[in-house]
CSV table of C-alpha atoms and ligand atoms in Angstrom, one decimal:
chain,number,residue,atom,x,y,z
A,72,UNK,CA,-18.3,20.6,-17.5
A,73,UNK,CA,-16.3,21.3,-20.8
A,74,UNK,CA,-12.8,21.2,-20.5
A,75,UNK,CA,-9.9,21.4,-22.5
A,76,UNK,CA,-6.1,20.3,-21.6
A,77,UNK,CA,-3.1,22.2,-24.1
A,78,UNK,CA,-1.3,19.4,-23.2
A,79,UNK,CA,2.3,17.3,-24.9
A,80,UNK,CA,1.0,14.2,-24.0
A,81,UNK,CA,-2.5,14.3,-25.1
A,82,UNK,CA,-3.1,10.2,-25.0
A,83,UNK,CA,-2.2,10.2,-21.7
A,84,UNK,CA,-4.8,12.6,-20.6
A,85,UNK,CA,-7.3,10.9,-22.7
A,86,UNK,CA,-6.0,7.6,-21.2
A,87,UNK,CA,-6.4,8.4,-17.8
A,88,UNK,CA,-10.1,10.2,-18.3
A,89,UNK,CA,-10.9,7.1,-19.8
A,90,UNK,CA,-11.3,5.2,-16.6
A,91,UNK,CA,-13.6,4.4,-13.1
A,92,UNK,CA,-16.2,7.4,-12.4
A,93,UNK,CA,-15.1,9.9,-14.6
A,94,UNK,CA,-14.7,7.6,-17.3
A,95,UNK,CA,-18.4,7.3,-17.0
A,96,UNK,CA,-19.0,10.6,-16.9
A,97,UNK,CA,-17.2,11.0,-19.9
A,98,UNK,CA,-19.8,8.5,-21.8
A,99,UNK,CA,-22.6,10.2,-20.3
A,100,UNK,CA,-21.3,13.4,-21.9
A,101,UNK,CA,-21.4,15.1,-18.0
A,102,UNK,CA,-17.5,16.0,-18.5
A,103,UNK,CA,-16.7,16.7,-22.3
A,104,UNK,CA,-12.8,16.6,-22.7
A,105,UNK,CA,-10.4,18.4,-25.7
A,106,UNK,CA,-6.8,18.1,-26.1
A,107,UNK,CA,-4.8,21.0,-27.8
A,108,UNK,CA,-1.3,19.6,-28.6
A,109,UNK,CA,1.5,22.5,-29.0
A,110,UNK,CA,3.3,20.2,-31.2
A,111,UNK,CA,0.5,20.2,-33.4
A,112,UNK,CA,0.6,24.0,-34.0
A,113,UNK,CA,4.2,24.4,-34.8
A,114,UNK,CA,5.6,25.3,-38.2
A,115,UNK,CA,9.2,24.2,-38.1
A,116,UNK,CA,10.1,20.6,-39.7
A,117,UNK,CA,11.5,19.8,-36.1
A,118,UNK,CA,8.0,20.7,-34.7
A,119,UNK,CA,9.8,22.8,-31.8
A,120,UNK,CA,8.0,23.6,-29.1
A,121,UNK,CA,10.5,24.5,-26.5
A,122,UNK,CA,13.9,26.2,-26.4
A,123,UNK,CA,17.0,27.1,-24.3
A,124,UNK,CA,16.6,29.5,-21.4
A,125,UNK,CA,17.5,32.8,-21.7
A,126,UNK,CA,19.9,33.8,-19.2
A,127,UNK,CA,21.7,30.3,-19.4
A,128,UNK,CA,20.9,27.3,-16.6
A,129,UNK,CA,19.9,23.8,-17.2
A,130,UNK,CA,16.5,22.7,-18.8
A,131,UNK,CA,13.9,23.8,-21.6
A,132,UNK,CA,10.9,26.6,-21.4
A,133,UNK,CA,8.0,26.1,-23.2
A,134,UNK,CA,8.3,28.5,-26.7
A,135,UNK,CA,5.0,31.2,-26.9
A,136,UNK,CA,3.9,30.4,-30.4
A,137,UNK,CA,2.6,26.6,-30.4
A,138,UNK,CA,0.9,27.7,-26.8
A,139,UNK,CA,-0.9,30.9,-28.6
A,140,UNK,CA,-2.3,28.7,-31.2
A,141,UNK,CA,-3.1,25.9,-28.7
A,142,UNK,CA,-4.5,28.4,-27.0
A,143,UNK,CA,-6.7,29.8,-29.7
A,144,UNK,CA,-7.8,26.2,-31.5
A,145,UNK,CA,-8.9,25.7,-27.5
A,146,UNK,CA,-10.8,29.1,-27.3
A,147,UNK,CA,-12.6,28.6,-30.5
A,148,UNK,CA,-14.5,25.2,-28.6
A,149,UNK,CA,-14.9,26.7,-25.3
A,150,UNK,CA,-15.0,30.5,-25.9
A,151,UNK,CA,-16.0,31.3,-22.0
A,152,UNK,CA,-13.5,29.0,-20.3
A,153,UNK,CA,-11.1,30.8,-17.8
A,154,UNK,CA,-7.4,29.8,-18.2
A,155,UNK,CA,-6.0,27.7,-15.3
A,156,UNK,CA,-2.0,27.3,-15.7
A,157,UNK,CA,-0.5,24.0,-13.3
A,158,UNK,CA,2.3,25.6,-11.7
A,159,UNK,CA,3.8,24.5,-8.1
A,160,UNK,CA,3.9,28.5,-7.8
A,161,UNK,CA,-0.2,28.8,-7.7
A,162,UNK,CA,-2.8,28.8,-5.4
A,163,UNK,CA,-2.9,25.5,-3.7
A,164,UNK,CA,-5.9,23.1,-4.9
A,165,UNK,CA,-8.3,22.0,-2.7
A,166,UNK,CA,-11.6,20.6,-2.0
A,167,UNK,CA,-13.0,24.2,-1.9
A,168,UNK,CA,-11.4,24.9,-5.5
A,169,UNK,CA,-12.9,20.9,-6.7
A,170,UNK,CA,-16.5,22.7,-5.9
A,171,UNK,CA,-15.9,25.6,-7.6
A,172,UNK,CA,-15.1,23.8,-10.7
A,173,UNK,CA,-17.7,21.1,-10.6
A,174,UNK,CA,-19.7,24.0,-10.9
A,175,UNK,CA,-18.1,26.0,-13.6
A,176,UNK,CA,-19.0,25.3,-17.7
A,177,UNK,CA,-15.8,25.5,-19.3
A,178,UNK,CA,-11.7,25.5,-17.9
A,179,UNK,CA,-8.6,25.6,-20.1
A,180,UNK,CA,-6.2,23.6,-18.5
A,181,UNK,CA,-2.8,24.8,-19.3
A,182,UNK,CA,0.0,22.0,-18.6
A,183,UNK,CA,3.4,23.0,-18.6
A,184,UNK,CA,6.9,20.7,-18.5
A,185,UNK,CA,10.4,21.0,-19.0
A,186,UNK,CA,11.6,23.9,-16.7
A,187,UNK,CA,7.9,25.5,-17.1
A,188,UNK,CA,6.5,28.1,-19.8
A,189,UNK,CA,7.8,31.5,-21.1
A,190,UNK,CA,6.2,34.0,-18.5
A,191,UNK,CA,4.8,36.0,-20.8
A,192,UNK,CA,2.4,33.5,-21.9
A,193,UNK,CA,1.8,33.4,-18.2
A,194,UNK,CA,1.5,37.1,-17.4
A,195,UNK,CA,-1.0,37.8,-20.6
A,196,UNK,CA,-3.2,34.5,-21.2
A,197,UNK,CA,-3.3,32.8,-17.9
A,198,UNK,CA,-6.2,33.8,-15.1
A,199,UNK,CA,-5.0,31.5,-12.5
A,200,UNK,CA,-2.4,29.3,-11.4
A,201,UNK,CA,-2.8,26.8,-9.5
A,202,UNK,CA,-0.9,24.0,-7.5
A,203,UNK,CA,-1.5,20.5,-6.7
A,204,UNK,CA,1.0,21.1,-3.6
A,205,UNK,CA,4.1,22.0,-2.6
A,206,UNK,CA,6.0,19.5,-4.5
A,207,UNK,CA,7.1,19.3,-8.4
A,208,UNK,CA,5.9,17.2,-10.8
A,209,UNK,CA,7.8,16.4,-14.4
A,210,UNK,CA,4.6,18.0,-16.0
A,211,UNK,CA,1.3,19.7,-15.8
A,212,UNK,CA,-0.6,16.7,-16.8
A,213,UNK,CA,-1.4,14.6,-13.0
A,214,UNK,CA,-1.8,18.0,-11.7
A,215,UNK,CA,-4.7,18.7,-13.8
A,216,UNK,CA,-6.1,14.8,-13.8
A,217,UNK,CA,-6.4,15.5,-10.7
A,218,UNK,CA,-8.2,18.5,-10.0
A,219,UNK,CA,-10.6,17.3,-13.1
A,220,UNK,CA,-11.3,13.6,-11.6
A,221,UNK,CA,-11.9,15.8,-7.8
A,222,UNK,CA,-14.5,18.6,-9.8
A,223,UNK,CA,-16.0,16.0,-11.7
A,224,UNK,CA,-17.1,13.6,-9.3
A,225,UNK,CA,-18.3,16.7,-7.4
A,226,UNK,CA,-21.2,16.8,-10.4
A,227,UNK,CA,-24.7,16.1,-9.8
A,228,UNK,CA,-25.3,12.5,-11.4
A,229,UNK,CA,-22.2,11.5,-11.4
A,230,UNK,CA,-21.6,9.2,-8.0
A,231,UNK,CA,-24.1,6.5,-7.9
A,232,UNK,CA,-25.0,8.7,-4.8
A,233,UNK,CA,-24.9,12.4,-4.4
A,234,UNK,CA,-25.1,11.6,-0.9
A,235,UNK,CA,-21.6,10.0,-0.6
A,236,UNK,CA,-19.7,12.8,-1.8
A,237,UNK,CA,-21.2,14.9,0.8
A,238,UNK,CA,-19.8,12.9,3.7
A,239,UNK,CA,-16.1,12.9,2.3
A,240,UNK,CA,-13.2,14.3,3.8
A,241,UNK,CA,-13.2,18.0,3.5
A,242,UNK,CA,-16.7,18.7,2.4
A,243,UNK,CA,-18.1,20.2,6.0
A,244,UNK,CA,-14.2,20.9,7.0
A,245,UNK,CA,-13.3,17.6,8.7
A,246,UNK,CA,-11.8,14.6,7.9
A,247,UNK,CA,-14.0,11.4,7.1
A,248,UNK,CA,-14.7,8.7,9.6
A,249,UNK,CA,-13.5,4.7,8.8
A,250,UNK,CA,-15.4,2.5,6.9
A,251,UNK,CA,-15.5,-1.4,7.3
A,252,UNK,CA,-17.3,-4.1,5.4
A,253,UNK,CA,-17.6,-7.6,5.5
A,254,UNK,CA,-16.6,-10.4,7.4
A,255,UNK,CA,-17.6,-8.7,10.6
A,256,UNK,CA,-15.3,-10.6,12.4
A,257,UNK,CA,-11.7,-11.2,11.1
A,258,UNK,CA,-8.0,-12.2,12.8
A,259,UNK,CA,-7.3,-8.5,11.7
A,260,UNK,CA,-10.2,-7.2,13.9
A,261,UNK,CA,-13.6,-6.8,14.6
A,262,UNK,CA,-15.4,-4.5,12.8
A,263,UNK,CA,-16.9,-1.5,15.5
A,264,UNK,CA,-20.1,-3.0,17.7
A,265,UNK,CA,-22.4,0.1,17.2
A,266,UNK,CA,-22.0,-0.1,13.1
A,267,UNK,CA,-23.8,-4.1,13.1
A,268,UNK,CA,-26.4,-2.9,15.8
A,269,UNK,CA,-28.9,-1.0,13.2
A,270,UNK,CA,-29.5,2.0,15.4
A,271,UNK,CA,-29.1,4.6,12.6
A,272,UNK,CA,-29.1,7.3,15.1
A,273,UNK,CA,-26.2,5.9,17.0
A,274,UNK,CA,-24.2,5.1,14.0
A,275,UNK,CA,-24.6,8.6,13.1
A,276,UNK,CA,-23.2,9.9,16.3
A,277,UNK,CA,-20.6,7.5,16.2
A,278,UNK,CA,-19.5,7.9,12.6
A,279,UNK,CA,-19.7,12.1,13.4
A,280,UNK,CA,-17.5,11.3,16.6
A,281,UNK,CA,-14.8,9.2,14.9
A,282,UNK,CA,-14.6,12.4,11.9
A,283,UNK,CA,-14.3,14.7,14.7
A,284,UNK,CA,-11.7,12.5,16.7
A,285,UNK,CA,-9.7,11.9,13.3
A,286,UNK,CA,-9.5,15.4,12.7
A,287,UNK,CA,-8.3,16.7,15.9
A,288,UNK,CA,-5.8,13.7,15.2
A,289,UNK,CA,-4.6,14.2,12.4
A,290,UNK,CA,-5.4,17.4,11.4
A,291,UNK,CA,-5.6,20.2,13.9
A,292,UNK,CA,-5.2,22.9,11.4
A,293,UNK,CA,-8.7,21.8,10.2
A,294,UNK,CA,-10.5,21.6,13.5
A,295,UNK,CA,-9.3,25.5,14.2
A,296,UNK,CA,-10.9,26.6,11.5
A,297,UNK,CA,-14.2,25.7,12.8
A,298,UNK,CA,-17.0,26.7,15.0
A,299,UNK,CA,-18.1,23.4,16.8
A,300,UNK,CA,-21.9,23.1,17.8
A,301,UNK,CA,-22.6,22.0,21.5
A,302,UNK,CA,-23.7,18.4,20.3
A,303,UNK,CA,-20.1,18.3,18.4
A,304,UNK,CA,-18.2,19.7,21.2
A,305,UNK,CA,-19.6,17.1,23.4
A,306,UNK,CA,-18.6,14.2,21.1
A,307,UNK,CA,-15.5,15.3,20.7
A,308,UNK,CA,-14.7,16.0,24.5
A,309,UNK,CA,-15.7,12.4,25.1
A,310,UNK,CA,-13.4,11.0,22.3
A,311,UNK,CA,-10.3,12.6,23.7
A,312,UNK,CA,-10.9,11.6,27.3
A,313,UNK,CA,-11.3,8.2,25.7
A,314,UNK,CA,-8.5,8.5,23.7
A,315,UNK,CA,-6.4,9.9,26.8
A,316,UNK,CA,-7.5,7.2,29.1
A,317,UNK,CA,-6.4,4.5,26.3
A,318,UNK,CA,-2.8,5.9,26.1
A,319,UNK,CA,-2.5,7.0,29.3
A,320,UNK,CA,-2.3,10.7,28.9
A,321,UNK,CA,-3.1,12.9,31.8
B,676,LIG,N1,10.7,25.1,-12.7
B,676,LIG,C1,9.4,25.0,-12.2
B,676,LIG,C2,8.9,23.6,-12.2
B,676,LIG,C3,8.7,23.0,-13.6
B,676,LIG,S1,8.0,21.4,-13.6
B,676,LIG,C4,9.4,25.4,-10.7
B,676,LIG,O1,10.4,25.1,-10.0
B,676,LIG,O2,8.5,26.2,-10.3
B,676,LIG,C5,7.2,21.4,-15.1
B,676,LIG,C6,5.7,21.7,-15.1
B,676,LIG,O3,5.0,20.7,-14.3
B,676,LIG,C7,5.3,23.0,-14.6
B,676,LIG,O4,5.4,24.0,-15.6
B,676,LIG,C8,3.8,22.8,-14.2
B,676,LIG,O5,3.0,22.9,-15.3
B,676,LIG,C9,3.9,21.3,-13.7
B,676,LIG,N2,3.9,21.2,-12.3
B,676,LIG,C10,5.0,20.8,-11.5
B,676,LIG,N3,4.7,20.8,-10.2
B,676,LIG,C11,3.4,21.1,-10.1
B,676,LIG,C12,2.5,21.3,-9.0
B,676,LIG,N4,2.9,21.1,-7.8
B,676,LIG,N5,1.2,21.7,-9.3
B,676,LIG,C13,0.8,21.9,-10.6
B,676,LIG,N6,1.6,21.8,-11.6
B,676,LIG,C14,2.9,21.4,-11.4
């Protein structure tokens, strides 16, 4: 995946990239990363690259001109990239969207700040906008870490295991079960029986019933969006009568 960031803070992108999984993806050349500064494409001494509001109000909008050339110093390296703007105002970013990009070649990562961009830079050069969620940030820069370090580590080669991005949250539309690890016993707690017994089969079931049970915990909205199987509706079933007998729910 190609990707380029028009971006004011440039070294913090590269900064960020630079680290854990993605930073080795980065070495590997899986994820190729270019920064377009608008700063860098102005032509006034004071390197402008915002300006008051129109229409008066507090804060700064993001002037055309340095974001058209941005825009076209970006296009010239990736000429098939789509344009995806950070806005809160967007779609909302998801794991769905994180698979969609692993998959595509090239994005243009548009980052805004101050009060956001001019619209019209919005209107005519931008194919999607998309939100990190329904909060603001001071900038478009974490927003689009983030939906580049989720799509990247969604690559083929990139985890040490495939495999292990396949059973995180999200990926089959529920939630993850919990992990444990070493000492098996611990004044905290014990880690789970079934998981130090080495019956893969039951540890499967289990770790499928605890996902199951985590999402109807947690996150209902998930769990109506699905279908479940007999053998899932039965795990389930038994993990809220457990769960109703331990708290004494009727
Ligand atoms: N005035 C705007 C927010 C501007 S924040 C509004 O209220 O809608 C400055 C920049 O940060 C935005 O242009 C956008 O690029 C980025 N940003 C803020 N919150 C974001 C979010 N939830 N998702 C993606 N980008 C965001």
């Amino acid at each position: 995946m190609k990707v380029a960031l028009l971006t004011l803070f440039p070294d913090l992108v590269r900064q960020t990239l630079t680290m854990g999984v993605v930073g080795r993806a980065l070495e590997r050349g899986q994820l190729q990363l270019h920064c377009f500064n608008p700063r860098d494409y102005t032509t006034d001494n004071y390197r402008t690259v915002d300006d008051r509001p129109f229409g008066g109000g507090p804060g700064m909008v993001m002037l055309i001109e340095p974001l058209m050339r941005a825009l076209g110093a970006a296009r010239s390296v990736l000429p098939d990239a789509r344009v995806v703007s950070m806005s809160p105002q967007g779609r909302r970013f998801d794991q769905a969207l994180a698979i969609e990009y692993s998959t595509r070649a090239e994005i243009i990562f548009v980052c805004g700040r101050y009060e956001g961009i001019d619209q019209r830079f919005v209107d005519t050069q931008v194919d999607e906008e998309v939100s990190l969620g329904d909060f603001v940030t001071s900038g478009g820069e974490l927003p689009a870490l983030t939906m580049i370090d989720a799509a990247t580590r969604l690559m083929p080669g990139v985890l040490h295991t495939d495999q292990s991005a396949l059973e995180d949250s999200f990926m089959d539309g529920v939630l993850d079960c919990p992990h444990y690890t070493r000492p098996p016993q611990h004044p905290l707690g014990d880690v789970p029986p079934i998981l130090l017994s080495g019956n893969h089969a039951e540890i499967a079931r289990w770790r499928r019933q605890q996902s199951l049970g985590a999402t109807w915990l947690r996150r209902p909205d998930l769990l109506a969006k699905l279908t479940l199987n007999k053998r899932d509706q039965t795990l389930l079933d038994a993990f809220i009568a457990a769960h109703r007998d331990k708290n004494g729910v009727q």
